[in-house]
Amino acid sequence: MNKIQHLALGLLSLGLLSACTGEQSSTNDRDSVALLSDTTLMEDRVPFRIAEHYFAAADSLPETILSAEEQEQYMGMATTMSARPTAIDWSREFVIPIVLPATGVSTEILPLSLQQRTPGELVLSYRVLRGADLKGAQMRPFAAVIVSRDYLGPVRLVERP
């Protein structure tokens, strides 16, 4: 090899090495749900977890779901080969569901924050993202959050733009 080829190979190796040691973005940088739920730790905010892999079993749901029996009545488990529904400890937690009317447009509900406005009153803010037409198919948009029973009380849902 001549000197130019050695120099080019050295520069290429140096470039690849510096690219591998650069700052890596975390999953949270790209995961909107993780970003939104991580922001729930301010003073008047109540921590919550997203209940994943569930669906609404009815068009109308209560403002809170307090037991496994109620869960079976109002929420179905959408199990897949690689994912299981989020576990809920009913002795220490309850669920706040959000369900929208059936639609022919791809729709996602993103819980934004859960705040305790006055002692005992919770306000769950969420955003609705609408996407592509489902070409004749229908879906019932649904999301749910899991909250400690320490915060159990009346819930008000607020859609944010």
JSON list of C-alpha atoms in Angstrom, two decimals:
[
{"chain": "A", "resi": 1, "resn": "MET", "atom": "CA", "xyz": [0.00, 0.00, 0.00]},
{"chain": "A", "resi": 2, "resn": "ASN", "atom": "CA", "xyz": [1.21, 3.45, -0.71]},
{"chain": "A", "resi": 3, "resn": "LYS", "atom": "CA", "xyz": [1.28, 6.34, 1.76]},
{"chain": "A", "resi": 4, "resn": "ILE", "atom": "CA", "xyz": [-1.97, 7.88, 0.46]},
{"chain": "A", "resi": 5, "resn": "GLN", "atom": "CA", "xyz": [-3.90, 4.65, 1.02]},
{"chain": "A", "resi": 6, "resn": "HIS", "atom": "CA", "xyz": [-2.45, 4.29, 4.54]},
{"chain": "A", "resi": 7, "resn": "LEU", "atom": "CA", "xyz": [-3.38, 7.90, 5.32]},
{"chain": "A", "resi": 8, "resn": "ALA", "atom": "CA", "xyz": [-6.92, 7.44, 3.94]},
{"chain": "A", "resi": 9, "resn": "LEU", "atom": "CA", "xyz": [-7.38, 4.21, 5.92]},
{"chain": "A", "resi": 10, "resn": "GLY", "atom": "CA", "xyz": [-6.13, 5.92, 9.10]},
{"chain": "A", "resi": 11, "resn": "LEU", "atom": "CA", "xyz": [-8.49, 8.88, 8.67]},
{"chain": "A", "resi": 12, "resn": "LEU", "atom": "CA", "xyz": [-11.41, 6.56, 7.96]},
{"chain": "A", "resi": 13, "resn": "SER", "atom": "CA", "xyz": [-10.64, 4.53, 11.10]},
{"chain": "A", "resi": 14, "resn": "LEU", "atom": "CA", "xyz": [-10.37, 7.69, 13.19]},
{"chain": "A", "resi": 15, "resn": "GLY", "atom": "CA", "xyz": [-13.69, 8.95, 11.83]},
{"chain": "A", "resi": 16, "resn": "LEU", "atom": "CA", "xyz": [-15.46, 5.67, 12.61]},
{"chain": "A", "resi": 17, "resn": "LEU", "atom": "CA", "xyz": [-13.97, 5.57, 16.10]},
{"chain": "A", "resi": 18, "resn": "SER", "atom": "CA", "xyz": [-15.11, 9.11, 16.90]},
{"chain": "A", "resi": 19, "resn": "ALA", "atom": "CA", "xyz": [-18.61, 8.37, 15.53]},
{"chain": "A", "resi": 20, "resn": "CYS", "atom": "CA", "xyz": [-18.92, 5.36, 17.84]},
{"chain": "A", "resi": 21, "resn": "THR", "atom": "CA", "xyz": [-17.97, 7.35, 20.94]},
{"chain": "A", "resi": 22, "resn": "GLY", "atom": "CA", "xyz": [-20.34, 10.25, 20.27]},
{"chain": "A", "resi": 23, "resn": "GLU", "atom": "CA", "xyz": [-23.29, 11.08, 22.49]},
{"chain": "A", "resi": 24, "resn": "GLN", "atom": "CA", "xyz": [-25.99, 8.43, 22.18]},
{"chain": "A", "resi": 25, "resn": "SER", "atom": "CA", "xyz": [-29.64, 9.39, 22.42]},
{"chain": "A", "resi": 26, "resn": "SER", "atom": "CA", "xyz": [-31.69, 7.47, 24.93]},
{"chain": "A", "resi": 27, "resn": "THR", "atom": "CA", "xyz": [-35.00, 5.78, 24.25]},
{"chain": "A", "resi": 28, "resn": "ASN", "atom": "CA", "xyz": [-36.75, 8.57, 26.17]},
{"chain": "A", "resi": 29, "resn": "ASP", "atom": "CA", "xyz": [-35.55, 11.11, 23.58]},
{"chain": "A", "resi": 30, "resn": "ARG", "atom": "CA", "xyz": [-37.74, 9.43, 21.00]},
{"chain": "A", "resi": 31, "resn": "ASP", "atom": "CA", "xyz": [-40.54, 8.00, 23.15]},
{"chain": "A", "resi": 32, "resn": "SER", "atom": "CA", "xyz": [-43.28, 10.62, 23.51]},
{"chain": "A", "resi": 33, "resn": "VAL", "atom": "CA", "xyz": [-45.15, 8.57, 26.09]},
{"chain": "A", "resi": 34, "resn": "ALA", "atom": "CA", "xyz": [-42.06, 8.23, 28.27]},
{"chain": "A", "resi": 35, "resn": "LEU", "atom": "CA", "xyz": [-41.40, 11.97, 27.98]},
{"chain": "A", "resi": 36, "resn": "LEU", "atom": "CA", "xyz": [-44.96, 12.86, 28.86]},
{"chain": "A", "resi": 37, "resn": "SER", "atom": "CA", "xyz": [-45.26, 10.54, 31.85]},
{"chain": "A", "resi": 38, "resn": "ASP", "atom": "CA", "xyz": [-41.82, 11.59, 33.17]},
{"chain": "A", "resi": 39, "resn": "THR", "atom": "CA", "xyz": [-43.11, 15.16, 33.47]},
{"chain": "A", "resi": 40, "resn": "THR", "atom": "CA", "xyz": [-45.70, 14.16, 36.06]},
{"chain": "A", "resi": 41, "resn": "LEU", "atom": "CA", "xyz": [-43.37, 14.55, 39.05]},
{"chain": "A", "resi": 42, "resn": "MET", "atom": "CA", "xyz": [-43.88, 18.27, 39.83]},
{"chain": "A", "resi": 43, "resn": "GLU", "atom": "CA", "xyz": [-45.39, 19.37, 43.17]},
{"chain": "A", "resi": 44, "resn": "ASP", "atom": "CA", "xyz": [-49.13, 19.26, 42.37]},
{"chain": "A", "resi": 45, "resn": "ARG", "atom": "CA", "xyz": [-48.73, 16.44, 39.90]},
{"chain": "A", "resi": 46, "resn": "VAL", "atom": "CA", "xyz": [-49.56, 12.85, 40.67]},
{"chain": "A", "resi": 47, "resn": "PRO", "atom": "CA", "xyz": [-47.28, 10.08, 39.36]},
{"chain": "A", "resi": 48, "resn": "PHE", "atom": "CA", "xyz": [-48.87, 7.50, 37.07]},
{"chain": "A", "resi": 49, "resn": "ARG", "atom": "CA", "xyz": [-48.02, 4.61, 34.77]},
{"chain": "A", "resi": 50, "resn": "ILE", "atom": "CA", "xyz": [-49.49, 3.93, 31.34]},
{"chain": "A", "resi": 51, "resn": "ALA", "atom": "CA", "xyz": [-51.59, 0.76, 31.21]},
{"chain": "A", "resi": 52, "resn": "GLU", "atom": "CA", "xyz": [-50.33, -0.88, 28.03]},
{"chain": "A", "resi": 53, "resn": "HIS", "atom": "CA", "xyz": [-51.94, -3.63, 25.95]},
{"chain": "A", "resi": 54, "resn": "TYR", "atom": "CA", "xyz": [-55.53, -3.09, 27.06]},
{"chain": "A", "resi": 55, "resn": "PHE", "atom": "CA", "xyz": [-58.63, -2.10, 25.09]},
{"chain": "A", "resi": 56, "resn": "ALA", "atom": "CA", "xyz": [-62.04, -0.71, 26.04]},
{"chain": "A", "resi": 57, "resn": "ALA", "atom": "CA", "xyz": [-64.67, -3.44, 26.25]},
{"chain": "A", "resi": 58, "resn": "ALA", "atom": "CA", "xyz": [-67.53, -0.90, 26.30]},
{"chain": "A", "resi": 59, "resn": "ASP", "atom": "CA", "xyz": [-68.34, 2.50, 24.80]},
{"chain": "A", "resi": 60, "resn": "SER", "atom": "CA", "xyz": [-68.92, 4.04, 28.21]},
{"chain": "A", "resi": 61, "resn": "LEU", "atom": "CA", "xyz": [-66.56, 3.52, 31.14]},
{"chain": "A", "resi": 62, "resn": "PRO", "atom": "CA", "xyz": [-66.66, 4.64, 34.78]},
{"chain": "A", "resi": 63, "resn": "GLU", "atom": "CA", "xyz": [-64.30, 7.45, 35.80]},
{"chain": "A", "resi": 64, "resn": "THR", "atom": "CA", "xyz": [-62.22, 4.95, 37.79]},
{"chain": "A", "resi": 65, "resn": "ILE", "atom": "CA", "xyz": [-61.77, 1.19, 37.75]},
{"chain": "A", "resi": 66, "resn": "LEU", "atom": "CA", "xyz": [-61.07, -0.17, 41.22]},
{"chain": "A", "resi": 67, "resn": "SER", "atom": "CA", "xyz": [-60.92, -3.97, 40.99]},
{"chain": "A", "resi": 68, "resn": "ALA", "atom": "CA", "xyz": [-60.03, -6.92, 38.78]},
{"chain": "A", "resi": 69, "resn": "GLU", "atom": "CA", "xyz": [-63.76, -7.64, 38.44]},
{"chain": "A", "resi": 70, "resn": "GLU", "atom": "CA", "xyz": [-64.40, -4.14, 37.07]},
{"chain": "A", "resi": 71, "resn": "GLN", "atom": "CA", "xyz": [-61.38, -4.50, 34.81]},
{"chain": "A", "resi": 72, "resn": "GLU", "atom": "CA", "xyz": [-62.85, -7.67, 33.31]},
{"chain": "A", "resi": 73, "resn": "GLN", "atom": "CA", "xyz": [-66.15, -5.86, 32.73]},
{"chain": "A", "resi": 74, "resn": "TYR", "atom": "CA", "xyz": [-64.73, -2.68, 31.17]},
{"chain": "A", "resi": 75, "resn": "MET", "atom": "CA", "xyz": [-61.23, -3.47, 29.86]},
{"chain": "A", "resi": 76, "resn": "GLY", "atom": "CA", "xyz": [-60.02, -6.30, 27.68]},
{"chain": "A", "resi": 77, "resn": "MET", "atom": "CA", "xyz": [-56.43, -7.55, 27.63]},
{"chain": "A", "resi": 78, "resn": "ALA", "atom": "CA", "xyz": [-54.76, -7.26, 24.23]},
{"chain": "A", "resi": 79, "resn": "THR", "atom": "CA", "xyz": [-52.13, -9.95, 24.63]},
{"chain": "A", "resi": 80, "resn": "THR", "atom": "CA", "xyz": [-49.68, -10.62, 21.86]},
{"chain": "A", "resi": 81, "resn": "MET", "atom": "CA", "xyz": [-46.88, -13.13, 21.48]},
{"chain": "A", "resi": 82, "resn": "SER", "atom": "CA", "xyz": [-44.23, -10.70, 22.74]},
{"chain": "A", "resi": 83, "resn": "ALA", "atom": "CA", "xyz": [-46.14, -8.34, 25.03]},
{"chain": "A", "resi": 84, "resn": "ARG", "atom": "CA", "xyz": [-48.39, -8.73, 28.03]},
{"chain": "A", "resi": 85, "resn": "PRO", "atom": "CA", "xyz": [-50.70, -6.15, 29.58]},
{"chain": "A", "resi": 86, "resn": "THR", "atom": "CA", "xyz": [-49.20, -3.97, 32.30]},
{"chain": "A", "resi": 87, "resn": "ALA", "atom": "CA", "xyz": [-49.68, -5.61, 35.70]},
{"chain": "A", "resi": 88, "resn": "ILE", "atom": "CA", "xyz": [-51.99, -3.80, 38.12]},
{"chain": "A", "resi": 89, "resn": "ASP", "atom": "CA", "xyz": [-51.85, -4.35, 41.89]},
{"chain": "A", "resi": 90, "resn": "TRP", "atom": "CA", "xyz": [-55.51, -3.72, 42.74]},
{"chain": "A", "resi": 91, "resn": "SER", "atom": "CA", "xyz": [-54.79, -3.60, 46.49]},
{"chain": "A", "resi": 92, "resn": "ARG", "atom": "CA", "xyz": [-52.54, -0.54, 45.99]},
{"chain": "A", "resi": 93, "resn": "GLU", "atom": "CA", "xyz": [-53.57, 0.92, 42.61]},
{"chain": "A", "resi": 94, "resn": "PHE", "atom": "CA", "xyz": [-56.58, 1.97, 40.56]},
{"chain": "A", "resi": 95, "resn": "VAL", "atom": "CA", "xyz": [-57.09, 2.82, 36.88]},
{"chain": "A", "resi": 96, "resn": "ILE", "atom": "CA", "xyz": [-58.36, 5.95, 35.18]},
{"chain": "A", "resi": 97, "resn": "PRO", "atom": "CA", "xyz": [-59.62, 5.04, 31.68]},
{"chain": "A", "resi": 98, "resn": "ILE", "atom": "CA", "xyz": [-60.07, 7.36, 28.70]},
{"chain": "A", "resi": 99, "resn": "VAL", "atom": "CA", "xyz": [-62.31, 6.15, 25.87]},
{"chain": "A", "resi": 100, "resn": "LEU", "atom": "CA", "xyz": [-63.50, 8.03, 22.79]},
{"chain": "A", "resi": 101, "resn": "PRO", "atom": "CA", "xyz": [-66.33, 7.17, 20.40]},
{"chain": "A", "resi": 102, "resn": "ALA", "atom": "CA", "xyz": [-65.57, 4.69, 17.61]},
{"chain": "A", "resi": 103, "resn": "THR", "atom": "CA", "xyz": [-63.97, 6.33, 14.58]},
{"chain": "A", "resi": 104, "resn": "GLY", "atom": "CA", "xyz": [-62.75, 5.51, 11.09]},
{"chain": "A", "resi": 105, "resn": "VAL", "atom": "CA", "xyz": [-59.54, 7.52, 11.61]},
{"chain": "A", "resi": 106, "resn": "SER", "atom": "CA", "xyz": [-56.40, 6.18, 13.27]},
{"chain": "A", "resi": 107, "resn": "THR", "atom": "CA", "xyz": [-56.45, 7.83, 16.71]},
{"chain": "A", "resi": 108, "resn": "GLU", "atom": "CA", "xyz": [-54.08, 7.73, 19.68]},
{"chain": "A", "resi": 109, "resn": "ILE", "atom": "CA", "xyz": [-54.73, 9.12, 23.17]},
{"chain": "A", "resi": 110, "resn": "LEU", "atom": "CA", "xyz": [-51.64, 10.42, 24.99]},
{"chain": "A", "resi": 111, "resn": "PRO", "atom": "CA", "xyz": [-52.02, 11.04, 28.75]},
{"chain": "A", "resi": 112, "resn": "LEU", "atom": "CA", "xyz": [-50.09, 14.25, 29.52]},
{"chain": "A", "resi": 113, "resn": "SER", "atom": "CA", "xyz": [-50.41, 14.91, 33.25]},
{"chain": "A", "resi": 114, "resn": "LEU", "atom": "CA", "xyz": [-52.38, 14.00, 36.33]},
{"chain": "A", "resi": 115, "resn": "GLN", "atom": "CA", "xyz": [-52.81, 16.79, 38.86]},
{"chain": "A", "resi": 116, "resn": "GLN", "atom": "CA", "xyz": [-54.38, 16.99, 42.29]},
{"chain": "A", "resi": 117, "resn": "ARG", "atom": "CA", "xyz": [-56.22, 20.33, 42.15]},
{"chain": "A", "resi": 118, "resn": "THR", "atom": "CA", "xyz": [-57.94, 20.24, 45.52]},
{"chain": "A", "resi": 119, "resn": "PRO", "atom": "CA", "xyz": [-57.74, 17.55, 48.17]},
{"chain": "A", "resi": 120, "resn": "GLY", "atom": "CA", "xyz": [-59.27, 14.49, 46.59]},
{"chain": "A", "resi": 121, "resn": "GLU", "atom": "CA", "xyz": [-59.93, 15.87, 43.08]},
{"chain": "A", "resi": 122, "resn": "LEU", "atom": "CA", "xyz": [-57.78, 14.64, 40.19]},
{"chain": "A", "resi": 123, "resn": "VAL", "atom": "CA", "xyz": [-57.50, 16.22, 36.74]},
{"chain": "A", "resi": 124, "resn": "LEU", "atom": "CA", "xyz": [-56.14, 14.01, 33.95]},
{"chain": "A", "resi": 125, "resn": "SER", "atom": "CA", "xyz": [-55.02, 15.98, 30.89]},
{"chain": "A", "resi": 126, "resn": "TYR", "atom": "CA", "xyz": [-54.56, 14.17, 27.60]},
{"chain": "A", "resi": 127, "resn": "ARG", "atom": "CA", "xyz": [-53.97, 14.88, 23.92]},
{"chain": "A", "resi": 128, "resn": "VAL", "atom": "CA", "xyz": [-55.64, 13.16, 20.97]},
{"chain": "A", "resi": 129, "resn": "LEU", "atom": "CA", "xyz": [-53.50, 12.48, 17.89]},
{"chain": "A", "resi": 130, "resn": "ARG", "atom": "CA", "xyz": [-55.38, 11.70, 14.70]},
{"chain": "A", "resi": 131, "resn": "GLY", "atom": "CA", "xyz": [-53.74, 10.03, 11.73]},
{"chain": "A", "resi": 132, "resn": "ALA", "atom": "CA", "xyz": [-54.71, 8.26, 8.54]},
{"chain": "A", "resi": 133, "resn": "ASP", "atom": "CA", "xyz": [-58.14, 7.11, 7.43]},
{"chain": "A", "resi": 134, "resn": "LEU", "atom": "CA", "xyz": [-58.74, 3.45, 8.30]},
{"chain": "A", "resi": 135, "resn": "LYS", "atom": "CA", "xyz": [-60.38, 2.80, 4.91]},
{"chain": "A", "resi": 136, "resn": "GLY", "atom": "CA", "xyz": [-63.70, 1.52, 6.20]},
{"chain": "A", "resi": 137, "resn": "ALA", "atom": "CA", "xyz": [-62.43, -0.05, 9.43]},
{"chain": "A", "resi": 138, "resn": "GLN", "atom": "CA", "xyz": [-63.42, 1.30, 12.84]},
{"chain": "A", "resi": 139, "resn": "MET", "atom": "CA", "xyz": [-61.48, 1.63, 16.08]},
{"chain": "A", "resi": 140, "resn": "ARG", "atom": "CA", "xyz": [-62.39, 2.74, 19.60]},
{"chain": "A", "resi": 141, "resn": "PRO", "atom": "CA", "xyz": [-59.55, 4.96, 20.90]},
{"chain": "A", "resi": 142, "resn": "PHE", "atom": "CA", "xyz": [-58.59, 4.01, 24.45]},
{"chain": "A", "resi": 143, "resn": "ALA", "atom": "CA", "xyz": [-55.89, 4.76, 27.00]},
{"chain": "A", "resi": 144, "resn": "ALA", "atom": "CA", "xyz": [-55.64, 4.17, 30.72]},
{"chain": "A", "resi": 145, "resn": "VAL", "atom": "CA", "xyz": [-53.34, 5.24, 33.50]},
{"chain": "A", "resi": 146, "resn": "ILE", "atom": "CA", "xyz": [-52.50, 3.38, 36.70]},
{"chain": "A", "resi": 147, "resn": "VAL", "atom": "CA", "xyz": [-52.39, 5.46, 39.88]},
{"chain": "A", "resi": 148, "resn": "SER", "atom": "CA", "xyz": [-51.63, 4.78, 43.54]},
{"chain": "A", "resi": 149, "resn": "ARG", "atom": "CA", "xyz": [-54.74, 4.43, 45.73]},
{"chain": "A", "resi": 150, "resn": "ASP", "atom": "CA", "xyz": [-53.22, 7.18, 47.91]},
{"chain": "A", "resi": 151, "resn": "TYR", "atom": "CA", "xyz": [-54.69, 9.61, 45.36]},
{"chain": "A", "resi": 152, "resn": "LEU", "atom": "CA", "xyz": [-58.12, 7.99, 44.89]},
{"chain": "A", "resi": 153, "resn": "GLY", "atom": "CA", "xyz": [-60.87, 10.55, 44.35]},
{"chain": "A", "resi": 154, "resn": "PRO", "atom": "CA", "xyz": [-63.17, 12.11, 41.75]},
{"chain": "A", "resi": 155, "resn": "VAL", "atom": "CA", "xyz": [-61.56, 12.48, 38.31]},
{"chain": "A", "resi": 156, "resn": "ARG", "atom": "CA", "xyz": [-62.05, 15.11, 35.64]},
{"chain": "A", "resi": 157, "resn": "LEU", "atom": "CA", "xyz": [-60.74, 14.43, 32.11]},
{"chain": "A", "resi": 158, "resn": "VAL", "atom": "CA", "xyz": [-59.44, 17.41, 30.11]},
{"chain": "A", "resi": 159, "resn": "GLU", "atom": "CA", "xyz": [-58.49, 17.19, 26.43]},
{"chain": "A", "resi": 160, "resn": "ARG", "atom": "CA", "xyz": [-55.58, 19.50, 25.53]},
{"chain": "A", "resi": 161, "resn": "PRO", "atom": "CA", "xyz": [-54.86, 20.77, 22.01]}
]
